Coordinates of C-alpha atoms in Angstrom, one line a residue:
M1 CA 18.2 -6.4 -40.5
T2 CA 14.8 -5.6 -42.0
A3 CA 11.5 -6.7 -40.6
P4 CA 9.9 -9.6 -42.4
H5 CA 6.5 -7.9 -42.0
H6 CA 4.4 -5.6 -44.2
E7 CA 5.4 -2.1 -43.3
T8 CA 1.8 -1.2 -42.2
T9 CA 2.0 -3.4 -39.1
A10 CA 2.8 -1.8 -35.8
T11 CA 5.5 -4.3 -35.0
A12 CA 7.2 -3.7 -38.3
R13 CA 7.2 0.1 -37.8
V14 CA 8.9 -0.4 -34.4
V15 CA 11.5 -2.9 -35.7
T16 CA 12.3 -0.7 -38.7
A17 CA 12.8 2.3 -36.4
L18 CA 15.0 0.3 -34.1
T19 CA 17.1 -0.8 -37.1
D20 CA 17.5 2.8 -38.3
A21 CA 18.4 3.9 -34.8
G22 CA 21.2 1.2 -34.4
G23 CA 19.2 -0.9 -31.9
K24 CA 20.2 -4.1 -33.8
P25 CA 16.9 -5.9 -33.4
R26 CA 17.0 -9.7 -33.7
R27 CA 14.3 -12.4 -33.6
E28 CA 13.8 -14.3 -30.3
G29 CA 10.9 -16.7 -30.2
S30 CA 7.7 -15.0 -31.5
G31 CA 9.1 -11.5 -30.9
W32 CA 12.2 -9.4 -31.1
V33 CA 14.9 -8.2 -28.7
A34 CA 17.0 -5.0 -29.2
C35 CA 19.1 -2.5 -27.4
C36 CA 16.9 0.1 -25.8
P37 CA 17.3 3.5 -27.6
N38 CA 16.3 5.6 -24.5
P39 CA 19.2 8.1 -24.0
A40 CA 18.6 7.8 -20.2
H41 CA 19.0 4.0 -20.2
G42 CA 21.6 2.8 -17.7
K43 CA 22.1 6.3 -16.2
G44 CA 22.9 7.6 -19.6
R45 CA 25.5 4.9 -20.4
G46 CA 23.2 3.3 -22.9
D47 CA 22.1 -0.3 -23.3
R48 CA 25.1 -2.6 -23.6
N49 CA 23.1 -5.9 -23.5
P50 CA 19.8 -6.0 -25.4
S51 CA 17.1 -5.1 -22.8
L52 CA 14.2 -4.2 -25.0
S53 CA 11.5 -6.8 -25.9
V54 CA 9.2 -6.2 -28.8
S55 CA 6.2 -8.4 -29.3
E56 CA 2.9 -8.4 -31.1
G57 CA 0.0 -8.0 -28.7
R58 CA -3.8 -8.1 -29.0
D59 CA -5.2 -6.8 -32.3
G60 CA -1.8 -6.6 -33.8
N61 CA -0.6 -3.8 -31.5
A62 CA 3.2 -3.6 -30.8
V63 CA 4.1 -4.1 -27.1
L64 CA 7.4 -2.7 -25.8
Y65 CA 9.0 -3.7 -22.6
C66 CA 12.4 -2.5 -21.3
H67 CA 13.7 -4.9 -18.6
A68 CA 15.5 -1.9 -17.0
G69 CA 12.3 -0.1 -16.5
C70 CA 12.4 2.6 -19.2
H71 CA 9.0 4.2 -19.9
T72 CA 7.4 3.4 -23.2
E73 CA 6.9 7.1 -24.1
D74 CA 10.7 7.6 -23.7
I75 CA 11.5 4.7 -26.0
T76 CA 9.1 5.8 -28.7
A77 CA 10.3 9.4 -28.5
A78 CA 13.9 8.2 -29.1
L79 CA 12.7 6.3 -32.2
G80 CA 10.8 9.2 -33.6
L81 CA 7.5 7.5 -33.1
T82 CA 4.3 8.4 -31.3
A83 CA 2.1 6.3 -29.1
A84 CA -0.3 5.9 -32.0
D85 CA 2.4 4.1 -34.0
L86 CA 2.3 1.2 -31.5
F87 CA -1.3 0.4 -32.6
H88 CA -2.4 -1.5 -35.6
D89 CA -4.5 0.4 -38.2
D90 CA -6.7 -2.0 -40.1
G91 CA -8.4 0.7 -42.2
A92 CA -11.8 0.4 -40.6
R93 CA -13.8 3.6 -40.4
G94 CA -15.2 5.5 -37.5
S95 CA -15.0 4.3 -33.9
S96 CA -13.8 0.8 -35.0
R97 CA -10.6 2.2 -36.2
A98 CA -10.1 5.1 -33.8
G99 CA -10.8 2.9 -30.8
N100 CA -7.5 1.2 -31.6
V101 CA -5.2 4.3 -31.1
Y102 CA -4.5 6.9 -28.5
P103 CA -5.8 10.5 -29.1
L104 CA -3.0 12.3 -30.8
R105 CA -2.9 15.4 -28.6
T106 CA -2.7 16.6 -25.1
F107 CA -5.9 18.0 -23.6
T108 CA -5.3 21.4 -22.1
L109 CA -7.5 21.6 -19.1
P110 CA -9.1 24.9 -18.0
P111 CA -9.9 25.4 -14.2
R112 CA -12.7 23.1 -13.2
P113 CA -15.7 24.7 -11.5
A114 CA -15.5 24.2 -7.7
T115 CA -19.2 23.4 -7.6
V116 CA -19.0 20.2 -9.8
H117 CA -19.4 17.9 -6.8
A118 CA -20.8 20.3 -4.3
E119 CA -23.5 18.6 -2.2
T120 CA -26.9 20.2 -2.5
E121 CA -30.1 19.2 -0.9
C122 CA -32.5 17.6 -3.3
T123 CA -36.0 19.1 -3.2
E124 CA -37.9 16.6 -5.4
T125 CA -41.0 15.3 -3.8
E126 CA -40.5 11.7 -4.9
C127 CA -37.0 11.7 -3.4
R128 CA -38.2 13.0 -0.1
K129 CA -40.9 10.4 0.2
V130 CA -38.4 7.5 0.3
R131 CA -35.7 9.0 2.5
R132 CA -34.7 7.3 5.8
N133 CA -33.5 8.9 9.0
G134 CA -30.1 10.5 8.6
E135 CA -30.0 10.2 4.8
T136 CA -29.3 13.2 2.5
C137 CA -29.7 13.2 -1.3
T138 CA -26.7 15.1 -2.6
H139 CA -26.7 14.6 -6.4
R140 CA -29.0 13.8 -9.3
Y141 CA -27.7 12.2 -12.5
V142 CA -30.2 12.5 -15.4
Y143 CA -30.2 10.0 -18.3
T144 CA -31.8 11.0 -21.6
D145 CA -32.4 9.3 -24.9
A146 CA -31.1 10.5 -28.3
D147 CA -33.9 13.0 -28.5
G148 CA -33.1 14.5 -25.1
E149 CA -36.1 13.0 -23.3
T150 CA -35.4 12.0 -19.7
V151 CA -35.7 8.2 -19.3
G152 CA -34.4 7.9 -15.7
V153 CA -32.7 9.7 -12.9
V154 CA -30.1 8.3 -10.4
H155 CA -30.1 9.9 -7.0
R156 CA -26.9 9.7 -4.9
W157 CA -27.5 9.7 -1.2
E158 CA -25.2 10.0 1.8
P159 CA -24.3 7.6 3.5
K160 CA -23.3 6.5 0.0
T161 CA -26.3 4.9 -1.7
F162 CA -27.6 5.1 -5.2
R163 CA -31.3 4.8 -6.1
P164 CA -32.8 4.9 -9.6
F165 CA -36.0 6.7 -10.4
T166 CA -38.0 5.7 -13.5
P167 CA -41.3 6.9 -15.1
D168 CA -44.3 5.5 -13.4
G169 CA -46.5 5.6 -16.6
K170 CA -48.7 8.3 -15.1
D171 CA -46.5 11.4 -15.9
G172 CA -44.7 10.9 -12.6
W173 CA -41.7 9.0 -11.1
K174 CA -41.3 6.0 -9.0
V175 CA -38.3 4.7 -7.0
G176 CA -36.7 1.6 -8.6
G177 CA -37.1 0.1 -11.9
S178 CA -34.6 -0.3 -14.7
I179 CA -33.2 2.8 -16.5
P180 CA -32.9 2.0 -20.2
P181 CA -29.4 1.1 -21.3
V182 CA -28.4 4.5 -22.7
P183 CA -25.0 6.1 -22.1
Y184 CA -24.9 9.0 -19.6
A185 CA -24.8 12.5 -21.2
L186 CA -25.7 10.9 -24.5
Q187 CA -26.4 14.2 -26.4
R188 CA -23.0 15.5 -25.4
V189 CA -21.4 12.2 -26.4
A190 CA -23.0 12.6 -29.9
E191 CA -21.7 16.1 -30.3
T192 CA -18.2 15.1 -29.4
L193 CA -18.0 12.0 -31.6
R194 CA -19.4 13.9 -34.6
A195 CA -16.8 16.6 -34.1
G196 CA -14.0 13.9 -34.2
G197 CA -13.3 14.2 -30.4
C198 CA -12.6 11.7 -27.7
V199 CA -15.2 10.0 -25.5
L200 CA -14.0 8.4 -22.3
V201 CA -16.1 5.5 -21.0
V202 CA -15.6 5.9 -17.2
E203 CA -16.8 4.1 -14.1
G204 CA -19.5 6.2 -12.4
E205 CA -21.4 9.5 -13.0
K206 CA -19.1 11.4 -10.6
D207 CA -16.1 10.8 -12.9
A208 CA -18.1 11.6 -16.0
D209 CA -19.2 15.0 -14.5
T210 CA -15.6 15.7 -13.5
V211 CA -14.5 15.4 -17.1
N212 CA -17.6 17.1 -18.6
A213 CA -17.2 20.1 -16.3
Y214 CA -14.2 21.3 -18.2
G215 CA -16.5 22.1 -21.1
L216 CA -14.1 20.9 -23.9
A217 CA -15.6 20.6 -27.3
D218 CA -13.4 17.6 -28.3
L219 CA -13.6 15.7 -25.0
C220 CA -16.4 14.3 -22.9
A221 CA -17.1 11.3 -20.7
T222 CA -20.0 8.8 -20.3
T223 CA -20.9 5.9 -18.1
N224 CA -23.8 3.6 -17.3
A225 CA -26.4 3.5 -14.6
G226 CA -26.0 0.9 -11.9
G227 CA -22.3 1.1 -11.3
S228 CA -19.4 -1.2 -12.0
G229 CA -20.1 -4.2 -14.2
K230 CA -23.4 -3.0 -15.6
W231 CA -22.3 -1.8 -19.0
K232 CA -24.3 -3.6 -21.6
P233 CA -24.0 -4.3 -25.4
E234 CA -26.8 -1.7 -25.9
H235 CA -24.6 1.0 -24.5
T236 CA -21.9 0.1 -27.0
A237 CA -24.4 -0.1 -29.9
A238 CA -25.6 3.4 -29.1
L239 CA -22.0 4.8 -29.3
L240 CA -21.3 2.9 -32.5
Q241 CA -24.5 4.1 -34.1
I242 CA -23.4 7.7 -33.6
A243 CA -19.8 7.0 -34.8
T244 CA -21.1 5.2 -37.9
D245 CA -23.3 8.1 -38.8
S246 CA -20.6 10.7 -38.2
P247 CA -18.5 12.2 -40.9
S248 CA -15.4 12.4 -38.6
S249 CA -13.6 9.7 -36.8
G250 CA -14.3 10.2 -33.1
R251 CA -12.4 8.1 -30.6
I252 CA -13.6 6.0 -27.8
V253 CA -11.3 5.2 -24.8
I254 CA -12.2 3.2 -21.7
C255 CA -10.9 4.5 -18.4
G256 CA -11.3 2.3 -15.3
D257 CA -10.8 2.6 -11.6
L258 CA -7.5 1.4 -10.3
D259 CA -8.8 -1.7 -8.4
E260 CA -9.9 -5.2 -9.2
A261 CA -13.5 -4.2 -9.7
G262 CA -12.3 -1.5 -12.1
R263 CA -10.3 -3.9 -14.1
K264 CA -13.2 -6.3 -14.4
H265 CA -15.5 -3.5 -15.5
T266 CA -13.1 -2.2 -18.2
A267 CA -12.7 -5.8 -19.5
K268 CA -16.5 -6.2 -19.7
V269 CA -16.9 -2.9 -21.6
A270 CA -14.2 -4.0 -24.0
E271 CA -15.9 -7.4 -24.6
T272 CA -19.0 -5.6 -25.9
F273 CA -16.9 -4.3 -28.7
T274 CA -15.0 -7.6 -29.5
D275 CA -18.3 -9.5 -29.4
L276 CA -19.4 -7.3 -32.3
G277 CA -16.2 -8.3 -34.2
L278 CA -14.6 -4.9 -33.6
P279 CA -11.2 -4.0 -32.1
A280 CA -11.6 -3.1 -28.4
P281 CA -10.9 0.5 -27.5
V282 CA -7.7 1.4 -25.6
I283 CA -8.0 0.8 -21.9
V284 CA -6.3 3.3 -19.6
Y285 CA -6.1 3.9 -15.8
P286 CA -5.4 6.9 -13.6
T287 CA -1.8 7.3 -12.4
R288 CA -2.5 9.7 -9.4
G289 CA -5.4 8.1 -7.6
K290 CA -7.9 5.3 -7.5
D291 CA -10.4 6.9 -9.8
L292 CA -10.4 9.7 -12.4
T293 CA -11.7 12.4 -10.1
E294 CA -9.1 11.7 -7.5
H295 CA -6.4 11.6 -10.3
L296 CA -7.4 15.1 -11.5
D297 CA -7.7 16.4 -7.9
R298 CA -4.1 15.4 -7.3
G299 CA -2.8 17.3 -10.3
G300 CA -3.0 14.6 -13.0
N301 CA -4.0 15.3 -16.6
L302 CA -5.8 13.6 -19.4
D303 CA -2.9 13.2 -21.7
L304 CA -3.0 9.5 -22.6
G305 CA 0.4 7.8 -22.0
S306 CA 2.2 10.5 -20.1
H307 CA 3.7 10.2 -16.6
D308 CA 1.0 12.3 -15.0
G309 CA -1.7 11.3 -17.4
L310 CA -3.8 8.2 -18.1
K311 CA -1.7 5.1 -18.6
A312 CA -2.5 1.9 -20.6
P313 CA -1.9 -1.3 -18.7
E314 CA 1.4 -2.9 -19.6
E315 CA 1.7 -6.4 -21.0
Y316 CA 3.2 -8.0 -17.8
T317 CA 1.0 -6.5 -15.2
R318 CA 1.6 -9.1 -12.5
L319 CA 5.4 -9.3 -12.7
G320 CA 8.0 -7.3 -10.9
K321 CA 10.5 -5.0 -12.5
V322 CA 13.7 -6.6 -13.8
L323 CA 16.8 -4.9 -12.5
T324 CA 20.4 -4.9 -13.7
L325 CA 23.4 -4.7 -11.4
E326 CA 23.6 -1.0 -12.3
D327 CA 19.9 -0.6 -11.2
L328 CA 20.7 -2.3 -7.9
D329 CA 23.5 0.1 -7.4
A330 CA 21.1 3.0 -7.9
L331 CA 18.7 1.8 -5.2
P332 CA 18.6 3.8 -2.0
P333 CA 20.7 2.0 0.7
I334 CA 19.1 0.3 3.7
R335 CA 19.0 2.7 6.6
W336 CA 18.4 2.4 10.3
G337 CA 14.9 3.3 11.4
V338 CA 16.0 2.9 15.0
E339 CA 19.7 2.1 15.2
G340 CA 20.3 -1.4 16.3
W341 CA 16.6 -2.2 16.5
V342 CA 14.8 -1.9 13.1
S343 CA 15.8 -1.0 9.6
S344 CA 14.2 1.3 6.9
P345 CA 12.6 0.3 4.7
S346 CA 11.6 -2.8 6.6
A347 CA 8.6 -5.0 7.4
V348 CA 8.9 -5.8 11.1
L349 CA 7.1 -8.4 13.3
L350 CA 7.2 -7.7 17.0
V351 CA 6.1 -10.7 19.1
G352 CA 5.3 -10.6 22.8
G353 CA 2.9 -12.1 25.3
Y354 CA -0.1 -10.6 26.9
G355 CA 0.6 -7.8 29.5
L356 CA 4.3 -7.6 28.8
G357 CA 4.3 -4.1 27.5
K358 CA 4.3 -4.4 23.7
S359 CA 2.3 -1.2 23.3
A360 CA 4.5 0.7 25.9
L361 CA 7.6 -0.4 23.8
T362 CA 6.2 0.4 20.4
L363 CA 4.6 3.7 21.4
S364 CA 7.9 4.8 23.1
M365 CA 9.7 4.0 19.9
A366 CA 7.1 5.8 17.8
C367 CA 7.3 8.9 19.9
S368 CA 11.1 8.9 19.6
V369 CA 10.9 8.5 15.8
G370 CA 8.3 11.2 15.5
T371 CA 10.3 13.8 17.5
G372 CA 13.8 12.6 16.4
T373 CA 14.7 11.7 20.0
P374 CA 17.1 8.8 20.5
F375 CA 15.3 5.7 21.6
L376 CA 16.8 4.3 24.7
G377 CA 20.2 5.7 23.6
H378 CA 19.9 4.6 20.0
D379 CA 19.7 7.2 17.1
V380 CA 16.5 7.3 15.0
E381 CA 15.5 8.4 11.5
P382 CA 13.0 11.2 12.2
R383 CA 9.7 10.4 10.3
R384 CA 6.1 11.2 10.7
V385 CA 4.4 8.3 12.6
L386 CA 1.0 6.6 12.3
Y387 CA 0.0 4.4 15.1
V388 CA -3.0 2.1 14.2
V389 CA -4.7 1.1 17.4
G390 CA -6.7 -2.1 17.5
E391 CA -7.9 -1.6 21.1
G392 CA -7.3 0.7 24.0
V393 CA -7.2 4.0 22.1
R394 CA -8.4 6.0 25.1
G395 CA -5.3 5.1 27.0
M396 CA -2.9 6.3 24.3
R397 CA -2.9 9.9 25.4
R398 CA -1.8 8.9 28.9
R399 CA 1.0 6.7 27.5
A400 CA 2.2 9.5 25.2
T401 CA 2.2 11.9 28.3
A402 CA 4.2 9.3 30.2
W403 CA 6.8 9.4 27.4
E404 CA 6.8 13.2 27.4
Q405 CA 7.4 13.4 31.1
T406 CA 10.0 10.7 31.2
W407 CA 12.1 12.2 28.4
N408 CA 11.2 15.9 29.0
R409 CA 10.0 16.3 25.5
D410 CA 6.8 17.7 24.0
L411 CA 5.1 15.8 21.2
P412 CA 4.2 18.2 18.3
S413 CA 0.7 17.5 17.1
D414 CA 1.9 16.5 13.6
A415 CA 4.7 14.2 14.8
I416 CA 2.4 11.2 15.5
A417 CA -1.2 10.4 14.6
F418 CA -3.4 7.7 16.0
M419 CA -5.9 5.7 13.8
T420 CA -8.7 3.8 15.5
R421 CA -9.3 0.3 14.3
P422 CA -10.3 0.3 10.6
S423 CA -13.9 -0.6 9.8
A424 CA -12.6 -3.4 7.5
S425 CA -10.3 -6.2 8.6
L426 CA -6.6 -6.3 7.6
R427 CA -7.2 -9.8 6.3
E428 CA -8.7 -8.0 3.2
E429 CA -6.2 -6.8 0.6
A430 CA -8.4 -3.8 -0.1
T431 CA -7.8 -2.5 3.5
W432 CA -4.1 -2.7 3.1
R433 CA -4.4 -0.8 -0.2
E434 CA -6.3 2.0 1.5
I435 CA -3.7 2.2 4.3
R436 CA -0.9 2.5 1.8
R437 CA -2.7 5.2 -0.1
Y438 CA -3.5 7.1 3.1
C439 CA 0.1 6.9 4.4
R440 CA 1.5 8.0 1.1
A441 CA -0.9 10.9 0.9
E442 CA -0.2 12.0 4.5
G443 CA 3.5 11.5 4.4
F444 CA 3.9 8.8 7.1
G445 CA 7.2 7.1 7.2
F446 CA 6.9 4.9 10.4
V447 CA 3.7 2.8 11.0
V448 CA 2.8 0.6 13.9
L449 CA -0.1 -1.8 13.6
D450 CA -1.1 -2.9 17.1
T451 CA -2.1 -5.9 17.1
F452 CA -2.7 -8.6 14.5
S453 CA -5.6 -10.2 16.4
S454 CA -7.4 -6.9 17.0
L455 CA -6.9 -5.5 13.5
A456 CA -7.8 -8.7 11.8
P457 CA -10.2 -10.4 14.3
D458 CA -11.7 -12.6 11.6
A459 CA -8.4 -13.8 10.3
D460 CA -7.1 -17.3 10.4
E461 CA -3.5 -16.8 11.7
T462 CA -2.3 -19.6 9.5
K463 CA -4.3 -19.4 6.3
D464 CA -4.4 -15.6 6.1
A465 CA -0.8 -15.0 7.1
P466 CA 0.3 -14.5 3.4
I467 CA -2.2 -11.6 3.1
M468 CA -0.9 -10.0 6.3
V469 CA 2.8 -10.4 5.3
A470 CA 2.3 -9.2 1.8
G471 CA 0.4 -6.1 3.1
L472 CA 3.1 -5.3 5.6
N473 CA 5.9 -5.6 3.1
A474 CA 4.0 -3.5 0.5
L475 CA 3.4 -0.8 3.2
A476 CA 7.0 -0.6 4.1
E477 CA 8.0 -0.2 0.5
E478 CA 5.2 2.4 -0.2
I479 CA 6.3 4.6 2.7
D480 CA 10.1 3.9 2.2
G481 CA 10.1 3.4 6.0
T482 CA 9.4 1.0 8.8
A483 CA 6.1 -0.9 9.2
I484 CA 5.7 -2.8 12.5
L485 CA 3.0 -5.4 13.1
V486 CA 2.6 -6.4 16.7
H487 CA 1.6 -10.0 17.3
H488 CA 1.3 -12.6 20.1
P489 CA 3.4 -15.7 20.6
G490 CA 2.3 -19.3 20.3
W491 CA 0.0 -20.7 23.0
S492 CA 2.3 -23.4 24.4
Q493 CA 5.3 -22.7 26.6
S494 CA 7.7 -24.1 24.0
A495 CA 6.2 -21.7 21.4
Q496 CA 6.7 -18.5 23.4
G497 CA 9.7 -17.6 21.3
R498 CA 7.9 -17.5 18.0
A499 CA 4.9 -15.8 16.4
R500 CA 1.5 -17.5 16.7
G501 CA 0.2 -19.0 13.5
S502 CA 1.9 -19.7 10.2
Y503 CA 5.7 -19.7 10.0
A504 CA 5.2 -17.4 7.0
L505 CA 4.8 -14.5 9.4
E506 CA 8.4 -14.8 10.5
G507 CA 9.7 -16.3 7.3
N508 CA 8.5 -13.5 4.9
T509 CA 9.1 -10.4 7.0
D510 CA 12.4 -8.5 7.1
E511 CA 12.9 -8.5 10.8
V512 CA 11.5 -10.3 13.8
L513 CA 11.7 -9.1 17.4
I514 CA 10.8 -11.3 20.3
L515 CA 9.8 -9.5 23.6
S516 CA 9.9 -11.5 26.8
A517 CA 10.2 -11.0 30.5
I518 CA 13.5 -11.9 32.3
A519 CA 11.5 -13.8 34.9
E520 CA 7.8 -14.3 35.6
G521 CA 6.2 -11.1 36.9
S522 CA 9.5 -9.1 36.4
E523 CA 9.3 -5.6 35.0
H524 CA 12.7 -6.3 33.4
L525 CA 12.2 -7.2 29.7
S526 CA 14.4 -8.3 26.9
V527 CA 14.0 -7.9 23.1
K528 CA 15.8 -10.4 21.0
I529 CA 16.5 -9.6 17.3
K530 CA 15.5 -13.1 16.1
K531 CA 15.8 -12.2 12.5
R532 CA 17.4 -9.4 10.5
K533 CA 17.3 -10.1 6.7
D534 CA 20.1 -7.6 5.8
G535 CA 22.3 -7.7 8.9
K536 CA 23.5 -9.7 12.0
D537 CA 20.7 -11.2 14.1
G538 CA 20.9 -12.5 17.6
D539 CA 21.4 -9.1 19.4
T540 CA 19.4 -8.6 22.6
H541 CA 18.2 -5.3 24.1
H542 CA 17.2 -5.0 27.7
L543 CA 14.7 -2.5 29.0
R544 CA 12.5 -1.9 32.0
R545 CA 8.8 -1.2 32.2
I546 CA 8.1 1.8 34.5
A547 CA 5.0 3.4 35.9
V548 CA 4.8 7.2 35.6
H549 CA 2.7 9.5 37.8
L550 CA 1.2 11.9 35.3
N551 CA 1.2 15.7 35.8
G552 CA -1.5 18.1 34.8
P553 CA -1.1 21.2 32.6
D554 CA 0.0 23.1 35.6
G555 CA 2.9 20.6 36.2
K556 CA 1.3 19.2 39.4
P557 CA 0.7 15.5 39.9
L558 CA -2.8 14.3 38.9
Y559 CA -5.1 12.3 41.1
D560 CA -8.5 10.8 40.3
D561 CA -11.8 11.2 42.1
R562 CA -10.8 8.7 44.7
G563 CA -7.5 10.4 45.4
D564 CA -5.4 7.7 43.6
P565 CA -2.5 8.8 41.4
V566 CA -3.2 8.9 37.7
T567 CA -0.5 6.8 36.1
S568 CA 0.6 5.2 32.8
V569 CA 3.4 3.1 31.6
T570 CA 6.5 3.6 29.4
V571 CA 9.9 2.0 29.1
E572 CA 13.5 2.9 29.9
H573 CA 16.9 1.3 29.1
A574 CA 18.1 -1.4 31.5
R575 CA 21.0 -4.0 31.8
L576 CA 20.6 -7.6 32.5
S577 CA 22.6 -7.0 35.7
D578 CA 19.7 -4.7 36.9
A579 CA 17.3 -7.6 37.0
A580 CA 16.8 -8.8 40.6
I581 CA 17.2 -12.5 39.8
P582 CA 19.8 -15.1 40.9
L583 CA 23.2 -15.2 39.2
R584 CA 22.6 -18.6 37.6
D585 CA 19.3 -17.5 36.1
R586 CA 20.9 -14.4 34.7
I587 CA 23.5 -16.5 32.9
V588 CA 20.9 -18.8 31.4
Q589 CA 18.6 -16.0 30.3
Y590 CA 21.5 -14.1 28.6
L591 CA 22.6 -17.3 26.7
R592 CA 19.0 -18.0 25.6
D593 CA 18.7 -14.4 24.3
W594 CA 22.0 -14.8 22.5
G595 CA 20.8 -18.0 20.7
D596 CA 23.1 -20.1 18.5
M597 CA 25.8 -17.4 18.4
G598 CA 27.0 -18.3 21.9
A599 CA 29.0 -16.0 24.2
T600 CA 32.4 -15.9 25.9
P601 CA 32.7 -15.8 29.7
R602 CA 33.8 -12.2 29.4
Q603 CA 30.7 -11.2 27.4
I604 CA 28.4 -13.0 29.8
A605 CA 30.0 -11.4 32.9
E606 CA 30.0 -7.9 31.4
E607 CA 26.3 -8.1 30.6
I608 CA 25.1 -9.6 33.9
G609 CA 27.2 -7.2 36.0
V610 CA 30.1 -9.2 37.4
T611 CA 33.7 -9.8 36.6
A612 CA 34.9 -12.8 34.7
R613 CA 37.3 -13.6 37.6
N614 CA 34.5 -13.6 40.1
G615 CA 34.6 -17.0 41.9
A616 CA 30.8 -17.2 42.2
F617 CA 30.5 -16.5 38.5
G618 CA 33.0 -19.3 37.6
K619 CA 31.2 -21.8 40.0
A620 CA 27.8 -20.9 38.4
L621 CA 29.1 -21.7 35.0
R622 CA 30.5 -25.0 36.1
D623 CA 27.3 -25.9 38.0
L624 CA 25.1 -25.0 35.1
E625 CA 27.2 -27.1 32.7
A626 CA 27.1 -30.0 35.1
A627 CA 23.3 -29.7 35.2
D628 CA 23.2 -29.7 31.4
E629 CA 21.5 -26.3 31.4
I630 CA 24.3 -24.8 29.4
R631 CA 27.1 -26.3 27.3
S632 CA 30.5 -25.0 26.1
E633 CA 32.6 -25.4 22.9
G634 CA 36.2 -24.6 22.2
A635 CA 39.5 -24.4 24.0
T636 CA 39.9 -22.4 27.2
L637 CA 40.9 -19.1 25.5
T638 CA 38.2 -19.3 22.8
R639 CA 35.5 -21.0 24.8
R640 CA 31.9 -20.1 24.1
Y641 CA 28.8 -21.0 26.1
F642 CA 25.4 -21.9 24.8
A643 CA 22.0 -22.5 26.4
T644 CA 21.1 -26.1 25.9
E645 CA 17.4 -25.2 25.2
E646 CA 16.1 -22.0 23.6
I647 CA 12.7 -20.6 24.6

């Protein structure tokens, strides 16, 4: 099948190449579908069912999307095409044409000087006059016109603040005023465009200096004063004037920060081109960090379109990856983070009332995971742990010491780290993004966030639940591990067995654990696995909260200034039979923990510490059923008992 397009269009080039490669492209709607030519598709088995979509995007560019997740550069390589072949060439000259294609080569980067972003004390008199206590001016960014005359200077201060300085009309400088809309490093930009090189329009002077420090003749970066969103048509006009007057076709590419503000900024820069009736330059983003400097610091490069380079946004930026059955088979299996308790990867909600010992439980679990020690007899997946503490951080060392003494294990310094409450609330998506980036960079695989109310004190536990749940799920996937959010139950007695706030908190997390006391004031606790998305729920674990008299470095017990023992709290394994409560109460409690699964007389008796033939046990079952506190179903040999009301 041949493409019913003129051969100069980008879509026609791709369709023709697919036909020659045996991809059998066919029309579907306004685009095409074909078998993906990537040799690695389907683990090397090839594309049996057409998975590749080809459509015509903005400005006539060809958009490729493999529903199995193949990278665009692998597809074009298999077709004998380059990234430039995906972009429409309308024959315009200068920047207007070149802005529509990728640079056609990889930039080989020499070592970057270590002093590019070194902080140095500014000695300018005008700058010193306006400083406040504790502020330090660390960088000066000079803006010049086309003739090299300085028209303004931006001073960067720490704590992070930017202040412009402009001419005062008396051969001096004043703080404030508007720096004329000239691109940063304008003379270098002119040299690069006239030589046919590539100019990156970046977000901020720091990123521009990072690129320009390499000293490449065919690559430089520019930006605007004032930060994100302040690029003006005059900036674009200055670039186009240089490109129009140049004998060579320099290229302009927009590189934004990888956040919402960055996307808005790049869109605004692109609009200044389209408003002039010109094709918008290619927009790219870093792949190894939030901004270009972080991307390069982490080993990224400036090859546009490569795995470690700068990447153009894909057509469907808000959709998830489409997976085949083979793709699902290739996914890593679900593992136990803590056997019988929590999975990995998994977003977990732990719900328990005030003063029950939620932190003692989660810290003990965290210490076990961090050291690879079985948790209350259950195997763990050893991972580095981050414990985000909403309140009470000063008591965490004592609790960790209580765990060390109880289990006779030392906590290595790198096994677990404690983060104090973030300065921004977890009700903000940006905070979750930073936590994910930090955990990925530091290699954390098990994260506890303790608690919802202290880490998001400004949150509405109903309206903001979707943000919290989405953040928790994304964190678990990012670390390929377990992320636990500690939360409180509902206020009323009837709501003690569920999370406070929106039902979305339980409904959209992978696992829900409910912590409760066996009886009011009892140190004996139970944890019911209320929900397990990929396994059987309803299991109940029993544990006991214990006080530990702490020892000093010399191994001797510690006492405070008043002579009282220095203590802390941890947990140990327990059985329901260990609880000092009446037989009938133990039966009811066990059946409430077991939920709608019910239990046989033998199961109940074994857990509460009696034999099924015990006369008192049988009488207790009959009395409870007569009092309508429990009910039974089934014949004598298969009878199961249920609590008539769950808490």
